[in-house]
């Protein structure tokens, strides 16, 4: 460190020079401080910029960790969710069949016992349901061959016991012969003949009832056409798959009028539910012969709407242009998930987005399962309470939209 001179020994000129040097040093220190302040400010700005860059990366990292946890849960966790509710019912049916078989064997083993307690039905045996009253009833009388008593008197009927059996008459084919008589006038040779009634497939052999049966079996009962053909063969009727396919296609064309009318009805509603689901399809003209993924777009009215309607719009992709085309010029509230395919309609200002609570709950459930998040658990509890309120509203069949709104505002 530079030693300061003894000021008492300095001359007047030396003091002036020393003062000038001190002023220069002070000015230099001030400039250095200003530069340091500028550097500190620059570092603070850079630090904020780095924080802004790190924050989305941190969120993205948490997202990846969450997705990785979901993947591990799906791959290595419990596999009970791999069975749908309908598939689980198959196991229930198998168990019930086994129980019924065991009960029958026990009844046969106990049939020779004379003990009344052994003959008594088990206390937990389910009570048999009464047969529905709307079923067609055939009365079969079982009377004695002779009403003459062994003592010589005539028997008198004092009552009857009725036992009901549920019978089944398999579906059967029968031929309809439409006979149209030809009538001619002998004087002017005018020929008169009644025209045939209109049919879905003109000059075809299928009646509307048969076409309805094939359609319901395929789309409601999930019976492919080749299985229906096997069932028909057991009845002695050979209908090829190509014939059945042709019927399905022609019915689809004829039903387009109903589809168009149904679409108009749905687009007249102020609130519509929308969702899309993938389906596996096979293209007959595709040389690759590999299954492709298509999408069924569903549009439905609300559960409180007096018109309960839903229309399915099949498309070969999940592009938002399909929703744009279906909902073109429609204005109202659209209930859907957060899929971006619907965003174009929302940006137009004609459609108001209404979020789906079930999809929102799913994210909280996944977060709770993978990370045991307390916030997610609290959200699930609150959503469960909202579901309970909606369950109470569904019981009030005579309520109006305003009443439901007031009930939600009061209890939610």
mmCIF file of C-alpha atoms in Angstrom:
data_model
loop_
_atom_site.group_PDB
_atom_site.id
_atom_site.type_symbol
_atom_site.label_atom_id
_atom_site.label_comp_id
_atom_site.label_asym_id
_atom_site.label_seq_id
_atom_site.Cartn_x
_atom_site.Cartn_y
_atom_site.Cartn_z
ATOM 1 C CA UNK A 1 0.000 0.000 0.000
ATOM 2 C CA UNK A 2 1.362 3.394 -0.973
ATOM 3 C CA UNK A 3 2.351 5.505 2.066
ATOM 4 C CA UNK A 4 0.840 8.976 2.368
ATOM 5 C CA UNK A 5 3.417 11.853 2.472
ATOM 6 C CA UNK A 6 3.836 14.137 5.446
ATOM 7 C CA UNK A 7 1.670 17.084 4.493
ATOM 8 C CA UNK A 8 3.534 19.442 6.858
ATOM 9 C CA UNK A 9 6.720 18.985 4.854
ATOM 10 C CA UNK A 10 5.106 19.735 1.472
ATOM 11 C CA UNK A 11 5.285 23.064 -0.270
ATOM 12 C CA UNK A 12 2.298 24.886 -1.639
ATOM 13 C CA UNK A 13 2.877 23.571 -5.169
ATOM 14 C CA UNK A 14 3.319 20.013 -3.867
ATOM 15 C CA UNK A 15 0.053 20.247 -1.932
ATOM 16 C CA UNK A 16 -1.769 21.387 -5.046
ATOM 17 C CA UNK A 17 -0.300 18.491 -7.046
ATOM 18 C CA UNK A 18 -1.192 16.032 -4.309
ATOM 19 C CA UNK A 19 -4.758 17.367 -4.188
ATOM 20 C CA UNK A 20 -5.044 17.051 -7.968
ATOM 21 C CA UNK A 21 -3.880 13.417 -7.827
ATOM 22 C CA UNK A 22 -6.397 12.643 -5.079
ATOM 23 C CA UNK A 23 -9.167 14.136 -7.214
ATOM 24 C CA UNK A 24 -8.094 12.012 -10.179
ATOM 25 C CA UNK A 25 -8.040 8.876 -8.023
ATOM 26 C CA UNK A 26 -11.491 9.686 -6.644
ATOM 27 C CA UNK A 27 -12.814 10.173 -10.159
ATOM 28 C CA UNK A 28 -11.277 6.861 -11.247
ATOM 29 C CA UNK A 29 -12.797 5.067 -8.270
ATOM 30 C CA UNK A 30 -16.204 6.547 -9.076
ATOM 31 C CA UNK A 31 -15.920 5.372 -12.679
ATOM 32 C CA UNK A 32 -14.859 1.900 -11.515
ATOM 33 C CA UNK A 33 -17.808 1.779 -9.122
ATOM 34 C CA UNK A 34 -20.174 2.807 -11.906
ATOM 35 C CA UNK A 35 -18.791 0.062 -14.138
ATOM 36 C CA UNK A 36 -19.163 -2.481 -11.329
ATOM 37 C CA UNK A 37 -22.760 -1.385 -10.735
ATOM 38 C CA UNK A 38 -23.468 -1.795 -14.450
ATOM 39 C CA UNK A 39 -21.935 -5.270 -14.389
ATOM 40 C CA UNK A 40 -23.983 -6.205 -11.314
ATOM 41 C CA UNK A 41 -27.150 -4.957 -12.994
ATOM 42 C CA UNK A 42 -26.286 -6.907 -16.134
ATOM 43 C CA UNK A 43 -25.673 -10.036 -14.058
ATOM 44 C CA UNK A 44 -29.027 -9.581 -12.308
ATOM 45 C CA UNK A 45 -30.811 -9.298 -15.666
ATOM 46 C CA UNK A 46 -28.968 -12.364 -16.920
ATOM 47 C CA UNK A 47 -29.888 -14.213 -13.743
ATOM 48 C CA UNK A 48 -33.583 -13.370 -14.226
ATOM 49 C CA UNK A 49 -33.392 -14.521 -17.829
ATOM 50 C CA UNK A 50 -31.802 -17.784 -16.737
ATOM 51 C CA UNK A 51 -34.507 -18.233 -14.097
ATOM 52 C CA UNK A 52 -37.158 -17.667 -16.768
ATOM 53 C CA UNK A 53 -35.491 -20.306 -18.926
ATOM 54 C CA UNK A 54 -35.070 -22.753 -16.056
ATOM 55 C CA UNK A 55 -38.703 -22.525 -14.896
ATOM 56 C CA UNK A 56 -40.285 -24.096 -18.022
ATOM 57 C CA UNK A 57 -37.486 -26.661 -18.090
ATOM 58 C CA UNK A 58 -38.274 -27.527 -14.483
ATOM 59 C CA UNK A 59 -41.973 -27.845 -15.290
ATOM 60 C CA UNK A 60 -41.114 -29.982 -18.311
ATOM 61 C CA UNK A 61 -38.880 -32.154 -16.144
ATOM 62 C CA UNK A 62 -41.712 -32.658 -13.646
ATOM 63 C CA UNK A 63 -44.009 -33.556 -16.538
ATOM 64 C CA UNK A 64 -41.520 -36.156 -17.788
ATOM 65 C CA UNK A 65 -41.136 -37.567 -14.281
ATOM 66 C CA UNK A 66 -44.930 -37.801 -14.004
ATOM 67 C CA UNK A 67 -45.238 -39.546 -17.378
ATOM 68 C CA UNK A 68 -42.400 -41.912 -16.470
ATOM 69 C CA UNK A 69 -44.177 -42.789 -13.226
ATOM 70 C CA UNK A 70 -47.383 -43.442 -15.170
ATOM 71 C CA UNK A 71 -45.496 -45.663 -17.593
ATOM 72 C CA UNK A 72 -43.926 -47.638 -14.751
ATOM 73 C CA UNK A 73 -47.325 -47.952 -13.065
ATOM 74 C CA UNK A 74 -48.848 -49.215 -16.296
ATOM 75 C CA UNK A 75 -46.011 -51.624 -17.102
ATOM 76 C CA UNK A 76 -44.977 -52.906 -13.695
ATOM 77 C CA UNK A 77 -47.914 -52.000 -11.461
ATOM 78 C CA UNK A 78 -51.177 -53.787 -10.815
ATOM 79 C CA UNK A 79 -52.760 -55.195 -13.953
ATOM 80 C CA UNK A 80 -56.324 -55.189 -12.648
ATOM 81 C CA UNK A 81 -57.215 -52.248 -14.874
ATOM 82 C CA UNK A 82 -56.428 -54.299 -17.962
ATOM 83 C CA UNK A 83 -59.823 -56.006 -17.572
ATOM 84 C CA UNK A 84 -62.862 -53.952 -18.402
ATOM 85 C CA UNK A 85 -66.052 -54.150 -16.362
ATOM 86 C CA UNK A 86 -67.691 -56.302 -19.030
ATOM 87 C CA UNK A 87 -64.731 -58.691 -19.054
ATOM 88 C CA UNK A 88 -64.868 -59.040 -15.275
ATOM 89 C CA UNK A 89 -68.539 -60.020 -15.602
ATOM 90 C CA UNK A 90 -67.372 -63.049 -17.585
ATOM 91 C CA UNK A 91 -65.579 -64.334 -14.493
ATOM 92 C CA UNK A 92 -68.656 -63.605 -12.370
ATOM 93 C CA UNK A 93 -70.785 -65.633 -14.758
ATOM 94 C CA UNK A 94 -68.333 -68.540 -14.627
ATOM 95 C CA UNK A 95 -68.381 -68.506 -10.819
ATOM 96 C CA UNK A 96 -72.187 -68.433 -10.752
ATOM 97 C CA UNK A 97 -72.317 -71.352 -13.188
ATOM 98 C CA UNK A 98 -69.981 -73.389 -10.975
ATOM 99 C CA UNK A 99 -72.040 -72.582 -7.869
ATOM 100 C CA UNK A 100 -75.237 -73.675 -9.629
ATOM 101 C CA UNK A 101 -73.603 -76.951 -10.688
ATOM 102 C CA UNK A 102 -72.423 -77.654 -7.125
ATOM 103 C CA UNK A 103 -75.887 -76.870 -5.719
ATOM 104 C CA UNK A 104 -77.461 -79.330 -8.147
ATOM 105 C CA UNK A 105 -75.021 -82.068 -7.158
ATOM 106 C CA UNK A 106 -75.771 -81.439 -3.478
ATOM 107 C CA UNK A 107 -79.512 -81.625 -4.134
ATOM 108 C CA UNK A 108 -79.087 -84.973 -5.862
ATOM 109 C CA UNK A 109 -76.953 -86.326 -3.019
ATOM 110 C CA UNK A 110 -79.567 -85.252 -0.462
ATOM 111 C CA UNK A 111 -82.550 -86.461 -2.498
ATOM 112 C CA UNK A 112 -82.679 -89.865 -0.751
ATOM 113 C CA UNK A 113 -82.648 -88.391 2.755
ATOM 114 C CA UNK A 114 -85.928 -88.434 4.649
ATOM 115 C CA UNK A 115 -84.892 -85.846 7.193
ATOM 116 C CA UNK A 116 -87.061 -82.768 6.717
ATOM 117 C CA UNK A 117 -84.209 -80.479 7.651
ATOM 118 C CA UNK A 118 -82.148 -81.930 4.858
ATOM 119 C CA UNK A 119 -84.945 -81.302 2.396
ATOM 120 C CA UNK A 120 -85.313 -77.680 3.467
ATOM 121 C CA UNK A 121 -83.948 -75.144 1.006
ATOM 122 C CA UNK A 122 -80.845 -73.243 2.095
ATOM 123 C CA UNK A 123 -81.565 -69.939 3.789
ATOM 124 C CA UNK A 124 -79.268 -68.027 1.421
ATOM 125 C CA UNK A 125 -80.834 -69.425 -1.732
ATOM 126 C CA UNK A 126 -81.885 -66.500 -3.957
ATOM 127 C CA UNK A 127 -85.590 -65.924 -4.390
ATOM 128 C CA UNK A 128 -86.868 -66.696 -7.855
ATOM 129 C CA UNK A 129 -88.051 -63.704 -9.819
ATOM 130 C CA UNK A 130 -91.574 -63.617 -11.153
ATOM 131 C CA UNK A 131 -91.891 -63.870 -14.902
ATOM 132 C CA UNK A 132 -92.882 -60.610 -16.637
ATOM 133 C CA UNK A 133 -96.586 -60.102 -17.286
ATOM 134 C CA UNK A 134 -96.079 -58.886 -20.854
ATOM 135 C CA UNK A 135 -94.926 -62.312 -22.065
ATOM 136 C CA UNK A 136 -97.269 -64.280 -24.264
ATOM 137 C CA UNK A 137 -98.786 -67.053 -22.140
ATOM 138 C CA UNK A 138 -99.782 -70.528 -23.261
ATOM 139 C CA UNK A 139 -102.025 -72.305 -20.759
ATOM 140 C CA UNK A 140 -101.462 -76.053 -20.579
ATOM 141 C CA UNK A 141 -104.112 -77.957 -18.600
ATOM 142 C CA UNK A 142 -103.126 -81.052 -16.624
ATOM 143 C CA UNK A 143 -106.324 -82.811 -15.479
ATOM 144 C CA UNK A 144 -106.957 -86.365 -14.312
ATOM 145 C CA UNK A 145 -107.817 -88.887 -16.985
ATOM 146 C CA UNK A 146 -111.007 -89.732 -15.097
ATOM 147 C CA UNK A 147 -113.032 -87.649 -12.632
ATOM 148 C CA UNK A 148 -114.638 -90.778 -11.173
ATOM 149 C CA UNK A 149 -113.476 -91.590 -7.652
ATOM 150 C CA UNK A 150 -112.563 -95.153 -6.697
ATOM 151 C CA UNK A 151 -115.497 -95.140 -4.241
ATOM 152 C CA UNK A 152 -117.906 -94.446 -7.079
ATOM 153 C CA UNK A 153 -118.492 -90.718 -6.468
ATOM 154 C CA UNK A 154 -117.765 -87.936 -8.957
ATOM 155 C CA UNK A 155 -114.772 -85.745 -8.130
ATOM 156 C CA UNK A 156 -115.402 -82.021 -7.644
ATOM 157 C CA UNK A 157 -112.790 -79.432 -8.694
ATOM 158 C CA UNK A 158 -111.874 -77.245 -5.706
ATOM 159 C CA UNK A 159 -108.938 -75.251 -7.081
ATOM 160 C CA UNK A 160 -105.701 -75.395 -8.998
ATOM 161 C CA UNK A 161 -101.955 -74.989 -8.623
ATOM 162 C CA UNK A 162 -100.116 -72.944 -11.228
ATOM 163 C CA UNK A 163 -96.451 -73.481 -12.044
ATOM 164 C CA UNK A 164 -94.796 -71.197 -14.575
ATOM 165 C CA UNK A 165 -91.966 -72.226 -16.886
ATOM 166 C CA UNK A 166 -90.046 -69.839 -19.086
ATOM 167 C CA UNK A 167 -89.987 -71.197 -22.612
ATOM 168 C CA UNK A 168 -88.141 -70.017 -25.690
ATOM 169 C CA UNK A 169 -89.042 -70.296 -29.329
ATOM 170 C CA UNK A 170 -85.930 -69.891 -31.492
ATOM 171 C CA UNK A 171 -86.075 -67.355 -34.280
ATOM 172 C CA UNK A 172 -87.158 -68.999 -37.483
ATOM 173 C CA UNK A 173 -87.188 -68.098 -41.129
ATOM 174 C CA UNK A 174 -90.341 -68.242 -43.175
ATOM 175 C CA UNK A 175 -91.215 -67.334 -46.725
ATOM 176 C CA UNK A 176 -93.611 -64.574 -47.661
ATOM 177 C CA UNK A 177 -95.324 -65.215 -50.962
ATOM 178 C CA UNK A 178 -96.766 -62.019 -52.349
ATOM 179 C CA UNK A 179 -99.414 -63.018 -54.845
ATOM 180 C CA UNK A 180 -100.654 -60.240 -57.096
ATOM 181 C CA UNK A 181 -103.631 -61.230 -59.099
ATOM 182 C CA UNK A 182 -103.924 -60.114 -62.707
ATOM 183 C CA UNK A 183 -107.304 -58.710 -63.649
ATOM 184 C CA UNK A 184 -108.319 -57.934 -67.198
ATOM 185 C CA UNK A 185 -111.363 -56.368 -68.778
ATOM 186 C CA UNK A 186 -112.830 -58.638 -71.447
ATOM 187 C CA UNK A 187 -114.284 -55.694 -73.296
ATOM 188 C CA UNK A 188 -111.311 -53.257 -73.520
ATOM 189 C CA UNK A 189 -108.462 -55.594 -72.488
ATOM 190 C CA UNK A 190 -107.415 -53.281 -69.615
ATOM 191 C CA UNK A 191 -105.003 -55.096 -67.285
ATOM 192 C CA UNK A 192 -105.101 -54.247 -63.580
ATOM 193 C CA UNK A 193 -102.624 -55.511 -60.996
ATOM 194 C CA UNK A 194 -101.843 -54.277 -57.486
ATOM 195 C CA UNK A 195 -98.334 -52.862 -57.103
ATOM 196 C CA UNK A 196 -95.852 -54.399 -54.689
ATOM 197 C CA UNK A 197 -95.368 -52.559 -51.389
ATOM 198 C CA UNK A 198 -92.176 -50.534 -51.018
ATOM 199 C CA UNK A 199 -89.149 -52.338 -49.597
ATOM 200 C CA UNK A 200 -85.745 -51.177 -48.415
ATOM 201 C CA UNK A 201 -84.031 -53.248 -51.095
ATOM 202 C CA UNK A 202 -86.171 -53.364 -54.197
ATOM 203 C CA UNK A 203 -86.268 -56.777 -55.891
ATOM 204 C CA UNK A 204 -84.308 -58.218 -52.970
ATOM 205 C CA UNK A 205 -85.260 -61.243 -50.896
ATOM 206 C CA UNK A 206 -84.755 -59.582 -47.507
ATOM 207 C CA UNK A 207 -87.763 -58.199 -45.665
ATOM 208 C CA UNK A 208 -87.429 -55.111 -43.417
ATOM 209 C CA UNK A 209 -87.693 -57.370 -40.364
ATOM 210 C CA UNK A 210 -84.757 -59.515 -41.506
ATOM 211 C CA UNK A 211 -82.651 -56.453 -42.313
ATOM 212 C CA UNK A 212 -83.391 -55.026 -38.870
ATOM 213 C CA UNK A 213 -82.359 -58.308 -37.268
ATOM 214 C CA UNK A 214 -79.037 -58.361 -39.140
ATOM 215 C CA UNK A 215 -78.309 -54.724 -38.243
ATOM 216 C CA UNK A 216 -79.155 -55.144 -34.557
ATOM 217 C CA UNK A 217 -77.156 -58.368 -34.343
ATOM 218 C CA UNK A 218 -74.101 -56.723 -35.888
ATOM 219 C CA UNK A 219 -74.070 -53.338 -34.179
ATOM 220 C CA UNK A 220 -75.976 -53.876 -30.915
ATOM 221 C CA UNK A 221 -75.158 -57.530 -30.161
ATOM 222 C CA UNK A 222 -71.658 -57.381 -31.741
ATOM 223 C CA UNK A 223 -72.187 -60.442 -33.918
ATOM 224 C CA UNK A 224 -69.944 -60.302 -37.005
ATOM 225 C CA UNK A 225 -71.528 -61.286 -40.288
ATOM 226 C CA UNK A 226 -69.607 -64.551 -40.516
ATOM 227 C CA UNK A 227 -71.074 -65.643 -37.172
ATOM 228 C CA UNK A 228 -74.547 -64.633 -38.244
ATOM 229 C CA UNK A 229 -74.053 -66.731 -41.361
ATOM 230 C CA UNK A 230 -73.183 -69.743 -39.196
ATOM 231 C CA UNK A 231 -76.339 -69.200 -37.132
ATOM 232 C CA UNK A 232 -78.447 -68.972 -40.292
ATOM 233 C CA UNK A 233 -76.868 -72.160 -41.634
ATOM 234 C CA UNK A 234 -78.064 -74.046 -38.555
ATOM 235 C CA UNK A 235 -81.569 -72.938 -39.511
ATOM 236 C CA UNK A 236 -81.069 -74.299 -43.031
ATOM 237 C CA UNK A 237 -80.651 -70.926 -44.785
ATOM 238 C CA UNK A 238 -77.417 -70.195 -46.648
ATOM 239 C CA UNK A 239 -76.718 -66.460 -46.848
ATOM 240 C CA UNK A 240 -73.201 -65.576 -47.955
ATOM 241 C CA UNK A 241 -71.165 -62.900 -46.227
ATOM 242 C CA UNK A 242 -71.110 -60.879 -49.432
ATOM 243 C CA UNK A 243 -74.912 -60.864 -49.470
ATOM 244 C CA UNK A 244 -75.097 -59.786 -45.831
ATOM 245 C CA UNK A 245 -72.466 -57.106 -46.467
ATOM 246 C CA UNK A 246 -74.459 -55.822 -49.411
ATOM 247 C CA UNK A 247 -77.552 -55.566 -47.223
ATOM 248 C CA UNK A 248 -75.617 -53.617 -44.575
ATOM 249 C CA UNK A 249 -74.298 -51.180 -47.166
ATOM 250 C CA UNK A 250 -77.686 -50.575 -48.753
ATOM 251 C CA UNK A 251 -79.306 -50.062 -45.361
ATOM 252 C CA UNK A 252 -76.609 -47.532 -44.527
ATOM 253 C CA UNK A 253 -77.485 -45.522 -47.614
ATOM 254 C CA UNK A 254 -81.201 -45.607 -46.825
ATOM 255 C CA UNK A 255 -80.578 -44.591 -43.213
ATOM 256 C CA UNK A 256 -78.652 -41.477 -44.248
ATOM 257 C CA UNK A 257 -81.928 -39.542 -44.290
ATOM 258 C CA UNK A 258 -82.497 -40.361 -40.640
ATOM 259 C CA UNK A 259 -78.884 -39.468 -39.894
ATOM 260 C CA UNK A 260 -79.260 -36.073 -41.550
ATOM 261 C CA UNK A 261 -82.475 -35.429 -39.630
ATOM 262 C CA UNK A 262 -80.810 -36.468 -36.369
ATOM 263 C CA UNK A 263 -77.892 -34.161 -37.070
ATOM 264 C CA UNK A 264 -80.259 -31.237 -37.594
ATOM 265 C CA UNK A 265 -81.971 -31.986 -34.287
ATOM 266 C CA UNK A 266 -78.666 -32.085 -32.396
ATOM 267 C CA UNK A 267 -77.381 -28.883 -34.003
ATOM 268 C CA UNK A 268 -80.547 -27.120 -32.853
ATOM 269 C CA UNK A 269 -79.543 -27.617 -29.210
ATOM 270 C CA UNK A 270 -77.824 -24.909 -27.188
ATOM 271 C CA UNK A 271 -75.506 -27.388 -25.409
ATOM 272 C CA UNK A 272 -73.763 -30.342 -27.052
ATOM 273 C CA UNK A 273 -71.376 -32.940 -25.654
ATOM 274 C CA UNK A 274 -68.538 -34.019 -27.949
ATOM 275 C CA UNK A 275 -65.849 -36.668 -27.752
ATOM 276 C CA UNK A 276 -63.805 -38.822 -30.097
ATOM 277 C CA UNK A 277 -62.550 -42.382 -29.687
ATOM 278 C CA UNK A 278 -60.191 -44.486 -31.833
ATOM 279 C CA UNK A 279 -61.322 -47.631 -33.621
ATOM 280 C CA UNK A 280 -59.329 -50.188 -35.568
ATOM 281 C CA UNK A 281 -60.376 -50.526 -39.191
ATOM 282 C CA UNK A 282 -59.384 -52.696 -42.137
ATOM 283 C CA UNK A 283 -59.395 -51.268 -45.642
ATOM 284 C CA UNK A 284 -60.293 -53.777 -48.330
ATOM 285 C CA UNK A 285 -58.401 -51.835 -51.012
ATOM 286 C CA UNK A 286 -55.257 -51.426 -48.927
ATOM 287 C CA UNK A 287 -52.385 -53.550 -50.212
ATOM 288 C CA UNK A 288 -50.627 -53.299 -46.863
ATOM 289 C CA UNK A 289 -53.455 -55.263 -45.187
ATOM 290 C CA UNK A 290 -52.459 -53.830 -41.823
ATOM 291 C CA UNK A 291 -55.077 -52.463 -39.426
ATOM 292 C CA UNK A 292 -55.467 -48.717 -39.513
ATOM 293 C CA UNK A 293 -56.756 -46.358 -36.871
ATOM 294 C CA UNK A 294 -59.937 -44.427 -37.470
ATOM 295 C CA UNK A 295 -61.952 -42.223 -35.148
ATOM 296 C CA UNK A 296 -65.607 -42.084 -34.204
ATOM 297 C CA UNK A 297 -66.655 -38.552 -33.266
ATOM 298 C CA UNK A 298 -69.699 -38.558 -30.991
ATOM 299 C CA UNK A 299 -72.040 -35.593 -30.542
ATOM 300 C CA UNK A 300 -74.839 -35.891 -27.987
ATOM 301 C CA UNK A 301 -77.453 -33.851 -26.181
ATOM 302 C CA UNK A 302 -77.256 -33.307 -22.427
ATOM 303 C CA UNK A 303 -78.660 -35.781 -19.922
ATOM 304 C CA UNK A 304 -81.387 -33.305 -18.911
ATOM 305 C CA UNK A 305 -82.489 -32.604 -22.466
ATOM 306 C CA UNK A 306 -85.947 -34.039 -23.262
ATOM 307 C CA UNK A 307 -84.469 -35.066 -26.622
ATOM 308 C CA UNK A 308 -81.992 -37.844 -25.878
ATOM 309 C CA UNK A 309 -79.990 -38.127 -29.081
ATOM 310 C CA UNK A 310 -76.455 -38.989 -30.130
ATOM 311 C CA UNK A 311 -74.874 -39.120 -33.562
ATOM 312 C CA UNK A 312 -71.623 -40.854 -34.506
ATOM 313 C CA UNK A 313 -69.473 -39.326 -37.219
ATOM 314 C CA UNK A 314 -66.801 -41.745 -38.437
ATOM 315 C CA UNK A 315 -63.614 -40.234 -39.841
ATOM 316 C CA UNK A 316 -60.237 -41.675 -40.773
ATOM 317 C CA UNK A 317 -58.258 -39.265 -38.571
ATOM 318 C CA UNK A 318 -58.402 -37.109 -35.450
ATOM 319 C CA UNK A 319 -57.899 -33.886 -37.339
ATOM 320 C CA UNK A 320 -59.784 -30.903 -35.993
ATOM 321 C CA UNK A 321 -61.164 -30.216 -39.450
ATOM 322 C CA UNK A 322 -63.771 -32.941 -38.866
ATOM 323 C CA UNK A 323 -65.172 -31.180 -35.798
ATOM 324 C CA UNK A 324 -64.972 -27.903 -37.702
ATOM 325 C CA UNK A 325 -67.017 -29.369 -40.560
ATOM 326 C CA UNK A 326 -69.651 -30.958 -38.314
ATOM 327 C CA UNK A 327 -70.132 -27.904 -36.078
ATOM 328 C CA UNK A 328 -69.938 -25.374 -38.895
ATOM 329 C CA UNK A 329 -72.230 -22.374 -38.286
ATOM 330 C CA UNK A 330 -73.411 -23.872 -34.970
ATOM 331 C CA UNK A 331 -73.463 -21.561 -31.945
ATOM 332 C CA UNK A 332 -73.693 -22.674 -28.341
ATOM 333 C CA UNK A 333 -71.824 -24.331 -25.472
ATOM 334 C CA UNK A 334 -69.657 -27.344 -26.303
ATOM 335 C CA UNK A 335 -68.785 -29.763 -23.481
ATOM 336 C CA UNK A 336 -65.546 -31.578 -24.334
ATOM 337 C CA UNK A 337 -62.049 -32.364 -23.164
ATOM 338 C CA UNK A 338 -59.028 -30.154 -23.805
ATOM 339 C CA UNK A 339 -58.266 -31.655 -27.206
ATOM 340 C CA UNK A 340 -56.913 -29.021 -29.580
ATOM 341 C CA UNK A 341 -59.134 -30.218 -32.421
ATOM 342 C CA UNK A 342 -62.036 -28.193 -31.014
ATOM 343 C CA UNK A 343 -60.040 -24.992 -30.491
ATOM 344 C CA UNK A 344 -60.785 -23.596 -33.947
ATOM 345 C CA UNK A 345 -64.480 -23.384 -33.125
ATOM 346 C CA UNK A 346 -63.689 -21.691 -29.812
ATOM 347 C CA UNK A 347 -61.477 -19.108 -31.503
ATOM 348 C CA UNK A 348 -64.310 -18.233 -33.861
ATOM 349 C CA UNK A 349 -66.269 -16.858 -30.908
ATOM 350 C CA UNK A 350 -69.417 -18.729 -31.929
ATOM 351 C CA UNK A 351 -68.809 -21.663 -29.581
ATOM 352 C CA UNK A 352 -68.136 -21.400 -25.843
ATOM 353 C CA UNK A 353 -65.901 -24.057 -24.317
ATOM 354 C CA UNK A 354 -67.221 -26.013 -21.321
ATOM 355 C CA UNK A 355 -64.614 -28.231 -19.682
ATOM 356 C CA UNK A 356 -65.266 -31.872 -18.869
ATOM 357 C CA UNK A 357 -65.018 -32.627 -15.150
ATOM 358 C CA UNK A 358 -64.285 -36.317 -15.759
ATOM 359 C CA UNK A 359 -61.188 -35.480 -17.810
ATOM 360 C CA UNK A 360 -60.046 -32.932 -15.234
ATOM 361 C CA UNK A 361 -60.480 -35.475 -12.444
ATOM 362 C CA UNK A 362 -58.416 -38.040 -14.359
ATOM 363 C CA UNK A 363 -55.315 -35.835 -14.213
ATOM 364 C CA UNK A 364 -55.641 -35.368 -10.454
ATOM 365 C CA UNK A 365 -56.166 -39.117 -10.034
ATOM 366 C CA UNK A 366 -53.026 -39.915 -12.024
ATOM 367 C CA UNK A 367 -51.022 -37.408 -10.008
ATOM 368 C CA UNK A 368 -52.349 -38.862 -6.751
ATOM 369 C CA UNK A 369 -51.555 -42.447 -7.798
ATOM 370 C CA UNK A 370 -48.038 -41.726 -9.042
ATOM 371 C CA UNK A 371 -46.817 -39.127 -6.543
ATOM 372 C CA UNK A 372 -49.278 -39.330 -3.629
ATOM 373 C CA UNK A 373 -49.909 -35.625 -4.006
ATOM 374 C CA UNK A 374 -51.928 -34.155 -1.140
ATOM 375 C CA UNK A 375 -53.178 -31.354 -3.370
ATOM 376 C CA UNK A 376 -54.441 -33.921 -5.870
ATOM 377 C CA UNK A 377 -56.102 -35.862 -3.058
ATOM 378 C CA UNK A 378 -57.902 -32.736 -1.856
ATOM 379 C CA UNK A 379 -59.046 -32.043 -5.422
ATOM 380 C CA UNK A 380 -60.418 -35.585 -5.727
ATOM 381 C CA UNK A 381 -62.378 -35.164 -2.492
ATOM 382 C CA UNK A 382 -63.900 -31.899 -3.717
ATOM 383 C CA UNK A 383 -64.778 -33.397 -7.096
ATOM 384 C CA UNK A 384 -66.403 -36.339 -5.331
ATOM 385 C CA UNK A 385 -68.628 -33.901 -3.449
ATOM 386 C CA UNK A 386 -69.562 -32.228 -6.727
ATOM 387 C CA UNK A 387 -70.465 -35.634 -8.153
ATOM 388 C CA UNK A 388 -72.693 -36.270 -5.138
ATOM 389 C CA UNK A 389 -74.515 -33.000 -5.819
ATOM 390 C CA UNK A 390 -75.043 -34.021 -9.445
ATOM 391 C CA UNK A 391 -76.344 -37.404 -8.300
ATOM 392 C CA UNK A 392 -78.964 -35.655 -6.179
ATOM 393 C CA UNK A 393 -79.926 -33.466 -9.124
ATOM 394 C CA UNK A 394 -80.480 -36.502 -11.328
ATOM 395 C CA UNK A 395 -83.071 -37.739 -8.849
ATOM 396 C CA UNK A 396 -85.077 -34.532 -9.315
ATOM 397 C CA UNK A 397 -86.714 -35.388 -12.612
ATOM 398 C CA UNK A 398 -89.123 -32.440 -12.494
ATOM 399 C CA UNK A 399 -86.478 -29.734 -12.050
ATOM 400 C CA UNK A 400 -85.791 -27.024 -14.604
ATOM 401 C CA UNK A 401 -82.424 -25.695 -15.726
ATOM 402 C CA UNK A 402 -82.849 -22.656 -13.480
ATOM 403 C CA UNK A 403 -83.635 -24.864 -10.480
ATOM 404 C CA UNK A 404 -80.550 -26.978 -11.145
ATOM 405 C CA UNK A 405 -78.410 -23.849 -11.401
ATOM 406 C CA UNK A 406 -79.728 -22.505 -8.106
ATOM 407 C CA UNK A 407 -79.191 -25.891 -6.445
ATOM 408 C CA UNK A 408 -75.584 -25.998 -7.660
ATOM 409 C CA UNK A 409 -74.928 -22.431 -6.540
ATOM 410 C CA UNK A 410 -76.314 -23.217 -3.101
ATOM 411 C CA UNK A 411 -74.601 -26.561 -2.465
ATOM 412 C CA UNK A 412 -71.424 -26.321 -4.495
#
